[in-house]
mmCIF file with all atom_site columns, C-alpha atoms and ligand atoms in Angstrom:
data_model
loop_
_atom_site.group_PDB
_atom_site.id
_atom_site.type_symbol
_atom_site.label_atom_id
_atom_site.label_alt_id
_atom_site.label_comp_id
_atom_site.label_asym_id
_atom_site.label_entity_id
_atom_site.label_seq_id
_atom_site.pdbx_PDB_ins_code
_atom_site.Cartn_x
_atom_site.Cartn_y
_atom_site.Cartn_z
_atom_site.occupancy
_atom_site.B_iso_or_equiv
_atom_site.pdbx_formal_charge
_atom_site.auth_seq_id
_atom_site.auth_comp_id
_atom_site.auth_asym_id
_atom_site.auth_atom_id
_atom_site.pdbx_PDB_model_num
ATOM   1   C CA  . MET C 1 1   ? 108.633 108.076 88.429  1.00 58.00 ? 1   MET C CA  1
ATOM   2   C CA  . LYS C 1 2   ? 108.101 110.163 91.536  1.00 76.00 ? 2   LYS C CA  1
ATOM   3   C CA  . GLY C 1 3   ? 108.260 108.975 95.146  1.00 91.00 ? 3   GLY C CA  1
ATOM   4   C CA  . LYS C 1 4   ? 105.338 109.070 97.567  1.00 97.00 ? 4   LYS C CA  1
ATOM   5   C CA  . PHE C 1 5   ? 104.428 111.982 99.799  1.00 98.00 ? 5   PHE C CA  1
ATOM   6   C CA  . ILE C 1 6   ? 102.711 111.013 103.068 1.00 98.00 ? 6   ILE C CA  1
ATOM   7   C CA  . VAL C 1 7   ? 101.511 113.594 105.597 1.00 98.00 ? 7   VAL C CA  1
ATOM   8   C CA  . PHE C 1 8   ? 100.354 113.315 109.211 1.00 98.00 ? 8   PHE C CA  1
ATOM   9   C CA  . GLU C 1 9   ? 97.923  115.908 110.563 1.00 98.00 ? 9   GLU C CA  1
ATOM   10  C CA  . GLY C 1 10  ? 96.075  116.450 113.837 1.00 98.00 ? 10  GLY C CA  1
ATOM   11  C CA  . ILE C 1 11  ? 95.917  118.737 116.844 1.00 97.00 ? 11  ILE C CA  1
ATOM   12  C CA  . ASP C 1 12  ? 98.834  119.006 119.270 1.00 94.00 ? 12  ASP C CA  1
ATOM   13  C CA  . GLY C 1 13  ? 99.471  115.878 121.309 1.00 94.00 ? 13  GLY C CA  1
ATOM   14  C CA  . CYS C 1 14  ? 97.733  113.502 118.874 1.00 96.00 ? 14  CYS C CA  1
ATOM   15  C CA  . GLY C 1 15  ? 100.851 111.320 118.615 1.00 96.00 ? 15  GLY C CA  1
ATOM   16  C CA  . LYS C 1 16  ? 102.084 112.130 115.094 1.00 97.00 ? 16  LYS C CA  1
ATOM   17  C CA  . THR C 1 17  ? 105.725 112.151 116.114 1.00 96.00 ? 17  THR C CA  1
ATOM   18  C CA  . THR C 1 18  ? 105.552 108.727 117.810 1.00 97.00 ? 18  THR C CA  1
ATOM   19  C CA  . GLN C 1 19  ? 103.795 107.193 114.813 1.00 98.00 ? 19  GLN C CA  1
ATOM   20  C CA  . ILE C 1 20  ? 106.245 108.701 112.315 1.00 98.00 ? 20  ILE C CA  1
ATOM   21  C CA  . GLU C 1 21  ? 109.162 107.311 114.352 1.00 98.00 ? 21  GLU C CA  1
ATOM   22  C CA  . GLU C 1 22  ? 107.556 103.864 114.339 1.00 97.00 ? 22  GLU C CA  1
ATOM   23  C CA  . LEU C 1 23  ? 106.842 104.064 110.611 1.00 97.00 ? 23  LEU C CA  1
ATOM   24  C CA  . SER C 1 24  ? 110.367 105.124 109.749 1.00 96.00 ? 24  SER C CA  1
ATOM   25  C CA  . LYS C 1 25  ? 111.674 101.889 111.310 1.00 96.00 ? 25  LYS C CA  1
ATOM   26  C CA  . TRP C 1 26  ? 109.151 99.705  109.450 1.00 97.00 ? 26  TRP C CA  1
ATOM   27  C CA  . LEU C 1 27  ? 108.858 101.330 106.028 1.00 96.00 ? 27  LEU C CA  1
ATOM   28  C CA  . PRO C 1 28  ? 112.386 100.702 104.645 1.00 93.00 ? 28  PRO C CA  1
ATOM   29  C CA  . ASN C 1 29  ? 111.872 96.923  105.056 1.00 92.00 ? 29  ASN C CA  1
ATOM   30  C CA  . SER C 1 30  ? 108.174 96.855  104.168 1.00 94.00 ? 30  SER C CA  1
ATOM   31  C CA  . GLY C 1 31  ? 108.708 96.063  100.509 1.00 92.00 ? 31  GLY C CA  1
ATOM   32  C CA  . LEU C 1 32  ? 106.931 99.293  99.550  1.00 94.00 ? 32  LEU C CA  1
ATOM   33  C CA  . LEU C 1 33  ? 109.995 101.340 98.681  1.00 92.00 ? 33  LEU C CA  1
ATOM   34  C CA  . LYS C 1 34  ? 111.904 100.582 95.517  1.00 86.00 ? 34  LYS C CA  1
ATOM   35  C CA  . THR C 1 35  ? 115.424 99.296  96.220  1.00 85.00 ? 35  THR C CA  1
ATOM   36  C CA  . ASP C 1 36  ? 117.106 102.574 95.272  1.00 90.00 ? 36  ASP C CA  1
ATOM   37  C CA  . SER C 1 37  ? 114.578 104.770 97.121  1.00 93.00 ? 37  SER C CA  1
ATOM   38  C CA  . LYS C 1 38  ? 115.229 106.419 100.476 1.00 95.00 ? 38  LYS C CA  1
ATOM   39  C CA  . LEU C 1 39  ? 112.821 107.462 103.204 1.00 97.00 ? 39  LEU C CA  1
ATOM   40  C CA  . ILE C 1 40  ? 112.951 111.104 104.277 1.00 98.00 ? 40  ILE C CA  1
ATOM   41  C CA  . THR C 1 41  ? 111.126 112.114 107.456 1.00 98.00 ? 41  THR C CA  1
ATOM   42  C CA  . THR C 1 42  ? 110.572 115.808 107.932 1.00 98.00 ? 42  THR C CA  1
ATOM   43  C CA  . ARG C 1 43  ? 108.247 118.316 109.533 1.00 98.00 ? 43  ARG C CA  1
ATOM   44  C CA  . GLU C 1 44  ? 106.617 121.736 109.411 1.00 98.00 ? 44  GLU C CA  1
ATOM   45  C CA  . PRO C 1 45  ? 107.550 124.174 110.617 1.00 98.00 ? 45  PRO C CA  1
ATOM   46  C CA  . GLY C 1 46  ? 111.277 123.443 110.655 1.00 98.00 ? 46  GLY C CA  1
ATOM   47  C CA  . GLY C 1 47  ? 112.042 120.922 107.903 1.00 98.00 ? 47  GLY C CA  1
ATOM   48  C CA  . SER C 1 48  ? 114.712 123.057 106.201 1.00 98.00 ? 48  SER C CA  1
ATOM   49  C CA  . LEU C 1 49  ? 117.683 124.988 107.599 1.00 98.00 ? 49  LEU C CA  1
ATOM   50  C CA  . LEU C 1 50  ? 115.898 128.329 107.271 1.00 98.00 ? 50  LEU C CA  1
ATOM   51  C CA  . GLY C 1 51  ? 112.781 126.596 108.543 1.00 98.00 ? 51  GLY C CA  1
ATOM   52  C CA  . LYS C 1 52  ? 114.512 125.684 111.815 1.00 98.00 ? 52  LYS C CA  1
ATOM   53  C CA  . LYS C 1 53  ? 115.123 129.383 112.463 1.00 97.00 ? 53  LYS C CA  1
ATOM   54  C CA  . LEU C 1 54  ? 111.589 130.253 111.421 1.00 97.00 ? 54  LEU C CA  1
ATOM   55  C CA  . ARG C 1 55  ? 110.227 127.549 113.763 1.00 97.00 ? 55  ARG C CA  1
ATOM   56  C CA  . GLU C 1 56  ? 112.006 129.139 116.723 1.00 95.00 ? 56  GLU C CA  1
ATOM   57  C CA  . MET C 1 57  ? 110.609 132.548 115.795 1.00 93.00 ? 57  MET C CA  1
ATOM   58  C CA  . ILE C 1 58  ? 107.071 131.314 115.160 1.00 94.00 ? 58  ILE C CA  1
ATOM   59  C CA  . LEU C 1 59  ? 106.726 129.193 118.294 1.00 93.00 ? 59  LEU C CA  1
ATOM   60  C CA  . ASP C 1 60  ? 108.604 131.479 120.719 1.00 91.00 ? 60  ASP C CA  1
ATOM   61  C CA  . ASN C 1 61  ? 106.221 131.935 123.616 1.00 87.00 ? 61  ASN C CA  1
ATOM   62  C CA  . HIS C 1 62  ? 107.594 135.249 124.918 1.00 83.00 ? 62  HIS C CA  1
ATOM   63  C CA  . LYS C 1 63  ? 104.696 137.591 125.610 1.00 76.00 ? 63  LYS C CA  1
ATOM   64  C CA  . ASN C 1 64  ? 106.157 140.318 123.366 1.00 77.00 ? 64  ASN C CA  1
ATOM   65  C CA  . ASN C 1 65  ? 106.483 137.935 120.451 1.00 77.00 ? 65  ASN C CA  1
ATOM   66  C CA  . LYS C 1 66  ? 102.886 137.638 119.350 1.00 88.00 ? 66  LYS C CA  1
ATOM   67  C CA  . PRO C 1 67  ? 102.759 138.148 115.578 1.00 93.00 ? 67  PRO C CA  1
ATOM   68  C CA  . THR C 1 68  ? 99.559  139.255 113.915 1.00 95.00 ? 68  THR C CA  1
ATOM   69  C CA  . SER C 1 69  ? 97.539  136.433 112.362 1.00 96.00 ? 69  SER C CA  1
ATOM   70  C CA  . LEU C 1 70  ? 98.603  137.598 108.912 1.00 96.00 ? 70  LEU C CA  1
ATOM   71  C CA  . ALA C 1 71  ? 102.306 137.643 109.814 1.00 96.00 ? 71  ALA C CA  1
ATOM   72  C CA  . GLU C 1 72  ? 101.886 134.184 111.358 1.00 96.00 ? 72  GLU C CA  1
ATOM   73  C CA  . LEU C 1 73  ? 100.277 132.878 108.156 1.00 98.00 ? 73  LEU C CA  1
ATOM   74  C CA  . LEU C 1 74  ? 103.110 134.261 106.044 1.00 98.00 ? 74  LEU C CA  1
ATOM   75  C CA  . LEU C 1 75  ? 105.819 132.851 108.335 1.00 97.00 ? 75  LEU C CA  1
ATOM   76  C CA  . TYR C 1 76  ? 104.330 129.345 108.090 1.00 98.00 ? 76  TYR C CA  1
ATOM   77  C CA  . SER C 1 77  ? 104.055 129.886 104.331 1.00 98.00 ? 77  SER C CA  1
ATOM   78  C CA  . ALA C 1 78  ? 107.708 130.972 104.050 1.00 98.00 ? 78  ALA C CA  1
ATOM   79  C CA  . ASP C 1 79  ? 108.728 127.860 105.963 1.00 98.00 ? 79  ASP C CA  1
ATOM   80  C CA  . ARG C 1 80  ? 106.690 125.726 103.540 1.00 98.00 ? 80  ARG C CA  1
ATOM   81  C CA  . ALA C 1 81  ? 108.026 127.418 100.384 1.00 98.00 ? 81  ALA C CA  1
ATOM   82  C CA  . GLU C 1 82  ? 111.572 126.675 101.516 1.00 98.00 ? 82  GLU C CA  1
ATOM   83  C CA  . HIS C 1 83  ? 110.636 123.151 102.656 1.00 98.00 ? 83  HIS C CA  1
ATOM   84  C CA  . VAL C 1 84  ? 109.018 122.260 99.320  1.00 98.00 ? 84  VAL C CA  1
ATOM   85  C CA  . SER C 1 85  ? 111.867 123.695 97.222  1.00 98.00 ? 85  SER C CA  1
ATOM   86  C CA  . LYS C 1 86  ? 114.787 122.358 99.229  1.00 98.00 ? 86  LYS C CA  1
ATOM   87  C CA  . ILE C 1 87  ? 113.526 119.095 100.750 1.00 98.00 ? 87  ILE C CA  1
ATOM   88  C CA  . ILE C 1 88  ? 110.213 117.745 99.437  1.00 98.00 ? 88  ILE C CA  1
ATOM   89  C CA  . SER C 1 89  ? 110.414 118.315 95.668  1.00 98.00 ? 89  SER C CA  1
ATOM   90  C CA  . PRO C 1 90  ? 114.027 117.129 95.269  1.00 97.00 ? 90  PRO C CA  1
ATOM   91  C CA  . ALA C 1 91  ? 113.280 113.972 97.294  1.00 97.00 ? 91  ALA C CA  1
ATOM   92  C CA  . LEU C 1 92  ? 110.128 113.115 95.332  1.00 97.00 ? 92  LEU C CA  1
ATOM   93  C CA  . LYS C 1 93  ? 111.894 113.718 92.014  1.00 96.00 ? 93  LYS C CA  1
ATOM   94  C CA  . ASN C 1 94  ? 114.591 111.330 93.215  1.00 95.00 ? 94  ASN C CA  1
ATOM   95  C CA  . ASN C 1 95  ? 111.867 108.688 93.723  1.00 95.00 ? 95  ASN C CA  1
ATOM   96  C CA  . ASP C 1 96  ? 112.310 108.847 97.519  1.00 97.00 ? 96  ASP C CA  1
ATOM   97  C CA  . TRP C 1 97  ? 109.413 108.699 99.951  1.00 97.00 ? 97  TRP C CA  1
ATOM   98  C CA  . VAL C 1 98  ? 108.706 111.728 102.132 1.00 98.00 ? 98  VAL C CA  1
ATOM   99  C CA  . ILE C 1 99  ? 106.815 111.577 105.419 1.00 98.00 ? 99  ILE C CA  1
ATOM   100 C CA  . SER C 1 100 ? 106.002 114.995 106.787 1.00 98.00 ? 100 SER C CA  1
ATOM   101 C CA  . ASP C 1 101 ? 104.753 115.838 110.251 1.00 98.00 ? 101 ASP C CA  1
ATOM   102 C CA  . ARG C 1 102 ? 102.212 118.483 109.052 1.00 98.00 ? 102 ARG C CA  1
ATOM   103 C CA  . PHE C 1 103 ? 101.855 120.249 105.698 1.00 98.00 ? 103 PHE C CA  1
ATOM   104 C CA  . SER C 1 104 ? 99.603  122.860 104.115 1.00 98.00 ? 104 SER C CA  1
ATOM   105 C CA  . ASP C 1 105 ? 96.336  121.634 105.649 1.00 98.00 ? 105 ASP C CA  1
ATOM   106 C CA  . SER C 1 106 ? 97.704  122.584 109.083 1.00 98.00 ? 106 SER C CA  1
ATOM   107 C CA  . THR C 1 107 ? 97.637  126.172 107.853 1.00 98.00 ? 107 THR C CA  1
ATOM   108 C CA  . LEU C 1 108 ? 94.054  125.777 106.698 1.00 98.00 ? 108 LEU C CA  1
ATOM   109 C CA  . ALA C 1 109 ? 93.074  124.303 110.086 1.00 98.00 ? 109 ALA C CA  1
ATOM   110 C CA  . TYR C 1 110 ? 95.093  126.551 112.441 1.00 97.00 ? 110 TYR C CA  1
ATOM   111 C CA  . GLN C 1 111 ? 95.229  129.891 110.605 1.00 98.00 ? 111 GLN C CA  1
ATOM   112 C CA  . GLY C 1 112 ? 91.976  129.404 108.664 1.00 98.00 ? 112 GLY C CA  1
ATOM   113 C CA  . TYR C 1 113 ? 89.552  127.718 111.050 1.00 98.00 ? 113 TYR C CA  1
ATOM   114 C CA  . GLY C 1 114 ? 91.513  128.633 114.212 1.00 97.00 ? 114 GLY C CA  1
ATOM   115 C CA  . ARG C 1 115 ? 92.415  132.283 113.506 1.00 97.00 ? 115 ARG C CA  1
ATOM   116 C CA  . ASN C 1 116 ? 89.505  132.975 111.141 1.00 98.00 ? 116 ASN C CA  1
ATOM   117 C CA  . ILE C 1 117 ? 91.649  134.067 108.201 1.00 98.00 ? 117 ILE C CA  1
ATOM   118 C CA  . ASN C 1 118 ? 89.653  133.853 104.974 1.00 98.00 ? 118 ASN C CA  1
ATOM   119 C CA  . LEU C 1 119 ? 90.060  130.321 103.596 1.00 98.00 ? 119 LEU C CA  1
ATOM   120 C CA  . GLU C 1 120 ? 90.263  131.533 99.989  1.00 98.00 ? 120 GLU C CA  1
ATOM   121 C CA  . ILE C 1 121 ? 93.244  133.758 100.851 1.00 97.00 ? 121 ILE C CA  1
ATOM   122 C CA  . ILE C 1 122 ? 94.976  130.778 102.456 1.00 98.00 ? 122 ILE C CA  1
ATOM   123 C CA  . LYS C 1 123 ? 94.235  128.553 99.460  1.00 98.00 ? 123 LYS C CA  1
ATOM   124 C CA  . ASN C 1 124 ? 95.634  131.209 97.092  1.00 98.00 ? 124 ASN C CA  1
ATOM   125 C CA  . ILE C 1 125 ? 98.864  131.442 99.070  1.00 98.00 ? 125 ILE C CA  1
ATOM   126 C CA  . GLU C 1 126 ? 99.016  127.636 99.269  1.00 98.00 ? 126 GLU C CA  1
ATOM   127 C CA  . SER C 1 127 ? 98.752  127.349 95.489  1.00 97.00 ? 127 SER C CA  1
ATOM   128 C CA  . ILE C 1 128 ? 101.963 129.387 95.150  1.00 98.00 ? 128 ILE C CA  1
ATOM   129 C CA  . VAL C 1 129 ? 103.829 127.954 98.117  1.00 98.00 ? 129 VAL C CA  1
ATOM   130 C CA  . CYS C 1 130 ? 103.197 124.223 97.492  1.00 98.00 ? 130 CYS C CA  1
ATOM   131 C CA  . GLN C 1 131 ? 104.530 124.462 93.918  1.00 97.00 ? 131 GLN C CA  1
ATOM   132 C CA  . GLY C 1 132 ? 102.355 121.566 92.800  1.00 97.00 ? 132 GLY C CA  1
ATOM   133 C CA  . GLU C 1 133 ? 103.435 119.172 95.551  1.00 97.00 ? 133 GLU C CA  1
ATOM   134 C CA  . TYR C 1 134 ? 100.442 117.694 97.381  1.00 97.00 ? 134 TYR C CA  1
ATOM   135 C CA  . PRO C 1 135 ? 100.287 114.584 99.573  1.00 98.00 ? 135 PRO C CA  1
ATOM   136 C CA  . ASP C 1 136 ? 99.525  111.198 98.032  1.00 98.00 ? 136 ASP C CA  1
ATOM   137 C CA  . LEU C 1 137 ? 97.972  110.261 101.363 1.00 98.00 ? 137 LEU C CA  1
ATOM   138 C CA  . THR C 1 138 ? 97.164  112.141 104.567 1.00 98.00 ? 138 THR C CA  1
ATOM   139 C CA  . PHE C 1 139 ? 96.585  110.497 107.935 1.00 98.00 ? 139 PHE C CA  1
ATOM   140 C CA  . PHE C 1 140 ? 94.446  112.393 110.430 1.00 98.00 ? 140 PHE C CA  1
ATOM   141 C CA  . LEU C 1 141 ? 95.170  111.248 113.979 1.00 98.00 ? 141 LEU C CA  1
ATOM   142 C CA  . GLU C 1 142 ? 92.044  112.341 115.767 1.00 98.00 ? 142 GLU C CA  1
ATOM   143 C CA  . ILE C 1 143 ? 91.809  113.134 119.481 1.00 97.00 ? 143 ILE C CA  1
ATOM   144 C CA  . SER C 1 144 ? 89.496  115.472 121.347 1.00 97.00 ? 144 SER C CA  1
ATOM   145 C CA  . PRO C 1 145 ? 90.728  118.926 122.393 1.00 95.00 ? 145 PRO C CA  1
ATOM   146 C CA  . GLU C 1 146 ? 90.257  117.836 126.047 1.00 95.00 ? 146 GLU C CA  1
ATOM   147 C CA  . GLU C 1 147 ? 92.543  114.858 125.534 1.00 95.00 ? 147 GLU C CA  1
ATOM   148 C CA  . SER C 1 148 ? 95.075  117.045 123.721 1.00 94.00 ? 148 SER C CA  1
ATOM   149 C CA  . ILE C 1 149 ? 95.283  119.345 126.732 1.00 92.00 ? 149 ILE C CA  1
ATOM   150 C CA  . LEU C 1 150 ? 95.430  116.458 129.198 1.00 93.00 ? 150 LEU C CA  1
ATOM   151 C CA  . ARG C 1 151 ? 98.254  114.721 127.314 1.00 92.00 ? 151 ARG C CA  1
ATOM   152 C CA  . ARG C 1 152 ? 100.349 117.907 127.364 1.00 89.00 ? 152 ARG C CA  1
ATOM   153 C CA  . LYS C 1 153 ? 99.669  119.001 130.936 1.00 89.00 ? 153 LYS C CA  1
ATOM   154 C CA  . ASN C 1 154 ? 103.295 118.479 132.071 1.00 88.00 ? 154 ASN C CA  1
ATOM   155 C CA  . ASP C 1 155 ? 104.936 120.012 128.965 1.00 89.00 ? 155 ASP C CA  1
ATOM   156 C CA  . ILE C 1 156 ? 106.119 123.601 128.603 1.00 88.00 ? 156 ILE C CA  1
ATOM   157 C CA  . PRO C 1 157 ? 103.734 124.876 125.897 1.00 88.00 ? 157 PRO C CA  1
ATOM   158 C CA  . ASP C 1 158 ? 104.922 126.739 122.788 1.00 87.00 ? 158 ASP C CA  1
ATOM   159 C CA  . ARG C 1 159 ? 103.050 129.837 121.600 1.00 86.00 ? 159 ARG C CA  1
ATOM   160 C CA  . ILE C 1 160 ? 100.419 127.967 119.591 1.00 85.00 ? 160 ILE C CA  1
ATOM   161 C CA  . GLU C 1 161 ? 99.978  125.307 122.278 1.00 86.00 ? 161 GLU C CA  1
ATOM   162 C CA  . SER C 1 162 ? 99.273  128.074 124.787 1.00 86.00 ? 162 SER C CA  1
ATOM   163 C CA  . GLU C 1 163 ? 96.043  128.978 123.030 1.00 90.00 ? 163 GLU C CA  1
ATOM   164 C CA  . GLY C 1 164 ? 93.072  127.744 125.035 1.00 89.00 ? 164 GLY C CA  1
ATOM   165 C CA  . ILE C 1 165 ? 90.562  124.985 124.403 1.00 93.00 ? 165 ILE C CA  1
ATOM   166 C CA  . LYS C 1 166 ? 88.261  127.221 122.300 1.00 95.00 ? 166 LYS C CA  1
ATOM   167 C CA  . PHE C 1 167 ? 91.035  127.690 119.738 1.00 96.00 ? 167 PHE C CA  1
ATOM   168 C CA  . LEU C 1 168 ? 91.807  123.955 119.684 1.00 96.00 ? 168 LEU C CA  1
ATOM   169 C CA  . GLU C 1 169 ? 88.121  123.158 119.219 1.00 97.00 ? 169 GLU C CA  1
ATOM   170 C CA  . LYS C 1 170 ? 87.969  125.400 116.141 1.00 97.00 ? 170 LYS C CA  1
ATOM   171 C CA  . VAL C 1 171 ? 91.166  123.867 114.727 1.00 98.00 ? 171 VAL C CA  1
ATOM   172 C CA  . ASN C 1 172 ? 89.893  120.328 115.359 1.00 98.00 ? 172 ASN C CA  1
ATOM   173 C CA  . GLU C 1 173 ? 86.551  121.062 113.704 1.00 98.00 ? 173 GLU C CA  1
ATOM   174 C CA  . GLY C 1 174 ? 88.516  122.471 110.761 1.00 98.00 ? 174 GLY C CA  1
ATOM   175 C CA  . PHE C 1 175 ? 90.598  119.320 110.504 1.00 98.00 ? 175 PHE C CA  1
ATOM   176 C CA  . LYS C 1 176 ? 87.452  117.165 110.543 1.00 98.00 ? 176 LYS C CA  1
ATOM   177 C CA  . LEU C 1 177 ? 85.908  119.155 107.681 1.00 98.00 ? 177 LEU C CA  1
ATOM   178 C CA  . ILE C 1 178 ? 89.093  119.036 105.613 1.00 98.00 ? 178 ILE C CA  1
ATOM   179 C CA  . ALA C 1 179 ? 89.484  115.292 106.313 1.00 98.00 ? 179 ALA C CA  1
ATOM   180 C CA  . LYS C 1 180 ? 86.012  114.651 104.919 1.00 98.00 ? 180 LYS C CA  1
ATOM   181 C CA  . GLU C 1 181 ? 86.467  116.903 101.909 1.00 98.00 ? 181 GLU C CA  1
ATOM   182 C CA  . LYS C 1 182 ? 89.866  115.439 100.985 1.00 98.00 ? 182 LYS C CA  1
ATOM   183 C CA  . ASN C 1 183 ? 89.124  111.825 101.830 1.00 97.00 ? 183 ASN C CA  1
ATOM   184 C CA  . TRP C 1 184 ? 91.874  111.468 104.433 1.00 98.00 ? 184 TRP C CA  1
ATOM   185 C CA  . LYS C 1 185 ? 92.531  108.280 106.365 1.00 98.00 ? 185 LYS C CA  1
ATOM   186 C CA  . VAL C 1 186 ? 91.071  109.124 109.783 1.00 98.00 ? 186 VAL C CA  1
ATOM   187 C CA  . ILE C 1 187 ? 92.421  107.132 112.727 1.00 98.00 ? 187 ILE C CA  1
ATOM   188 C CA  . SER C 1 188 ? 91.254  107.410 116.310 1.00 98.00 ? 188 SER C CA  1
ATOM   189 C CA  . ALA C 1 189 ? 94.395  108.406 118.197 1.00 96.00 ? 189 ALA C CA  1
ATOM   190 C CA  . SER C 1 190 ? 92.865  107.471 121.569 1.00 96.00 ? 190 SER C CA  1
ATOM   191 C CA  . GLN C 1 191 ? 93.697  103.829 120.806 1.00 97.00 ? 191 GLN C CA  1
ATOM   192 C CA  . ASN C 1 192 ? 96.969  102.299 121.943 1.00 96.00 ? 192 ASN C CA  1
ATOM   193 C CA  . ILE C 1 193 ? 100.145 103.089 120.019 1.00 97.00 ? 193 ILE C CA  1
ATOM   194 C CA  . LYS C 1 194 ? 100.508 99.618  118.490 1.00 97.00 ? 194 LYS C CA  1
ATOM   195 C CA  . THR C 1 195 ? 96.905  99.497  117.225 1.00 98.00 ? 195 THR C CA  1
ATOM   196 C CA  . ILE C 1 196 ? 97.291  102.897 115.596 1.00 98.00 ? 196 ILE C CA  1
ATOM   197 C CA  . SER C 1 197 ? 100.569 101.955 113.965 1.00 98.00 ? 197 SER C CA  1
ATOM   198 C CA  . ASN C 1 198 ? 99.098  98.706  112.599 1.00 98.00 ? 198 ASN C CA  1
ATOM   199 C CA  . GLN C 1 199 ? 96.234  100.659 111.047 1.00 98.00 ? 199 GLN C CA  1
ATOM   200 C CA  . ILE C 1 200 ? 98.720  103.054 109.440 1.00 98.00 ? 200 ILE C CA  1
ATOM   201 C CA  . LYS C 1 201 ? 100.834 100.208 108.037 1.00 98.00 ? 201 LYS C CA  1
ATOM   202 C CA  . ASP C 1 202 ? 97.747  98.379  106.682 1.00 98.00 ? 202 ASP C CA  1
ATOM   203 C CA  . THR C 1 203 ? 96.610  101.539 104.940 1.00 98.00 ? 203 THR C CA  1
ATOM   204 C CA  . LEU C 1 204 ? 99.994  102.064 103.300 1.00 97.00 ? 204 LEU C CA  1
ATOM   205 C CA  . LEU C 1 205 ? 100.121 98.450  102.127 1.00 97.00 ? 205 LEU C CA  1
ATOM   206 C CA  . LYS C 1 206 ? 96.584  98.706  100.726 1.00 96.00 ? 206 LYS C CA  1
ATOM   207 C CA  . ASN C 1 207 ? 97.286  101.965 98.930  1.00 96.00 ? 207 ASN C CA  1
ATOM   208 C CA  . PHE C 1 208 ? 100.765 101.465 97.587  1.00 94.00 ? 208 PHE C CA  1
ATOM   209 C CA  . SER C 1 209 ? 101.658 97.748  97.388  1.00 90.00 ? 209 SER C CA  1
ATOM   210 C CA  . SER C 1 210 ? 100.723 97.230  93.772  1.00 66.00 ? 210 SER C CA  1
ATOM   211 C CA  . LYS C 1 211 ? 101.570 100.736 92.597  1.00 49.00 ? 211 LYS C CA  1
ATOM   212 C CA  . LYS C 1 212 ? 105.328 100.791 93.199  1.00 45.00 ? 212 LYS C CA  1
HETATM 213 P P1  . TMP A 2 .   ? 104.184 120.677 115.988 1.00 61.87 ? 301 TMP A P1  1
HETATM 214 O O1  . TMP A 2 .   ? 104.040 120.869 117.457 1.00 61.87 ? 301 TMP A O1  1
HETATM 215 O O2  . TMP A 2 .   ? 103.251 119.678 115.442 1.00 61.87 ? 301 TMP A O2  1
HETATM 216 O O3  . TMP A 2 .   ? 105.583 120.516 115.571 1.00 61.87 ? 301 TMP A O3  1
HETATM 217 O O4  . TMP A 2 .   ? 103.697 122.048 115.276 1.00 61.87 ? 301 TMP A O4  1
HETATM 218 C C1  . TMP A 2 .   ? 104.009 123.277 115.742 1.00 61.87 ? 301 TMP A C1  1
HETATM 219 C C2  . TMP A 2 .   ? 102.786 124.125 115.941 1.00 61.87 ? 301 TMP A C2  1
HETATM 220 O O5  . TMP A 2 .   ? 102.559 124.939 114.800 1.00 61.87 ? 301 TMP A O5  1
HETATM 221 C C3  . TMP A 2 .   ? 101.506 123.364 116.211 1.00 61.87 ? 301 TMP A C3  1
HETATM 222 O O6  . TMP A 2 .   ? 100.879 123.945 117.350 1.00 61.87 ? 301 TMP A O6  1
HETATM 223 C C4  . TMP A 2 .   ? 100.669 123.612 114.992 1.00 61.87 ? 301 TMP A C4  1
HETATM 224 C C5  . TMP A 2 .   ? 101.179 124.936 114.463 1.00 61.87 ? 301 TMP A C5  1
HETATM 225 N N1  . TMP A 2 .   ? 101.057 125.118 113.016 1.00 61.87 ? 301 TMP A N1  1
HETATM 226 C C6  . TMP A 2 .   ? 100.228 126.121 112.529 1.00 61.87 ? 301 TMP A C6  1
HETATM 227 O O7  . TMP A 2 .   ? 99.589  126.837 113.299 1.00 61.87 ? 301 TMP A O7  1
HETATM 228 N N2  . TMP A 2 .   ? 100.168 126.308 111.176 1.00 61.87 ? 301 TMP A N2  1
HETATM 229 C C7  . TMP A 2 .   ? 100.888 125.569 110.279 1.00 61.87 ? 301 TMP A C7  1
HETATM 230 O O8  . TMP A 2 .   ? 100.806 125.786 109.069 1.00 61.87 ? 301 TMP A O8  1
HETATM 231 C C8  . TMP A 2 .   ? 101.746 124.529 110.814 1.00 61.87 ? 301 TMP A C8  1
HETATM 232 C C9  . TMP A 2 .   ? 102.565 123.702 109.865 1.00 61.87 ? 301 TMP A C9  1
HETATM 233 C C10 . TMP A 2 .   ? 101.796 124.340 112.173 1.00 61.87 ? 301 TMP A C10 1
#
């Protein structure tokens, strides 16, 4: 039996990292994991060793380091190929649970809807790169692009975060369309941290309690 693969998606500043931290404290004692299963928390880009180097390259905000949209797509895809092969697939085969901060739908939202790369090209690459591993459940933490920018106003932005509000609006619209199409669990991330985390926990209990 395989483990469960849970993914968090949303625009920058939506609070994925905080919620994943909270979940990783709760999940091991929730009764959802089998006794011999572990919880692996990971992220994209940067979940594997090679991925950490790729993350630095991809997000480097130096003005001379702006890859073309196609190169950017392929770098995220290389990160994912490595991540699936070295981290996600082995963990799921071992019956462990994997929680990933972003996965392939980030590419559809950012490079597809954000950069206007043809969605069919992205889906074709995804079908090779994901190697049959797709999330059992995706949470979409939804905030407005305005709130995203406001929440990050004191941070030093990486290259993608430096794109303006127009880009974020396109990405967010993309996420909303994908969320509808793929039946994601959409949670308003403007609520307080505790309320959001309770909604996430309830959803996991509803979806997976009886299916261990
Ligand atoms: P993070 O800040 O959530 O760690 O993600 C890093 C940035 O990379 C974020 O701005 C979203 C962007 N990104 C893409 O553009 N395409 C992708 O496929 C992924 C995984 C992330």
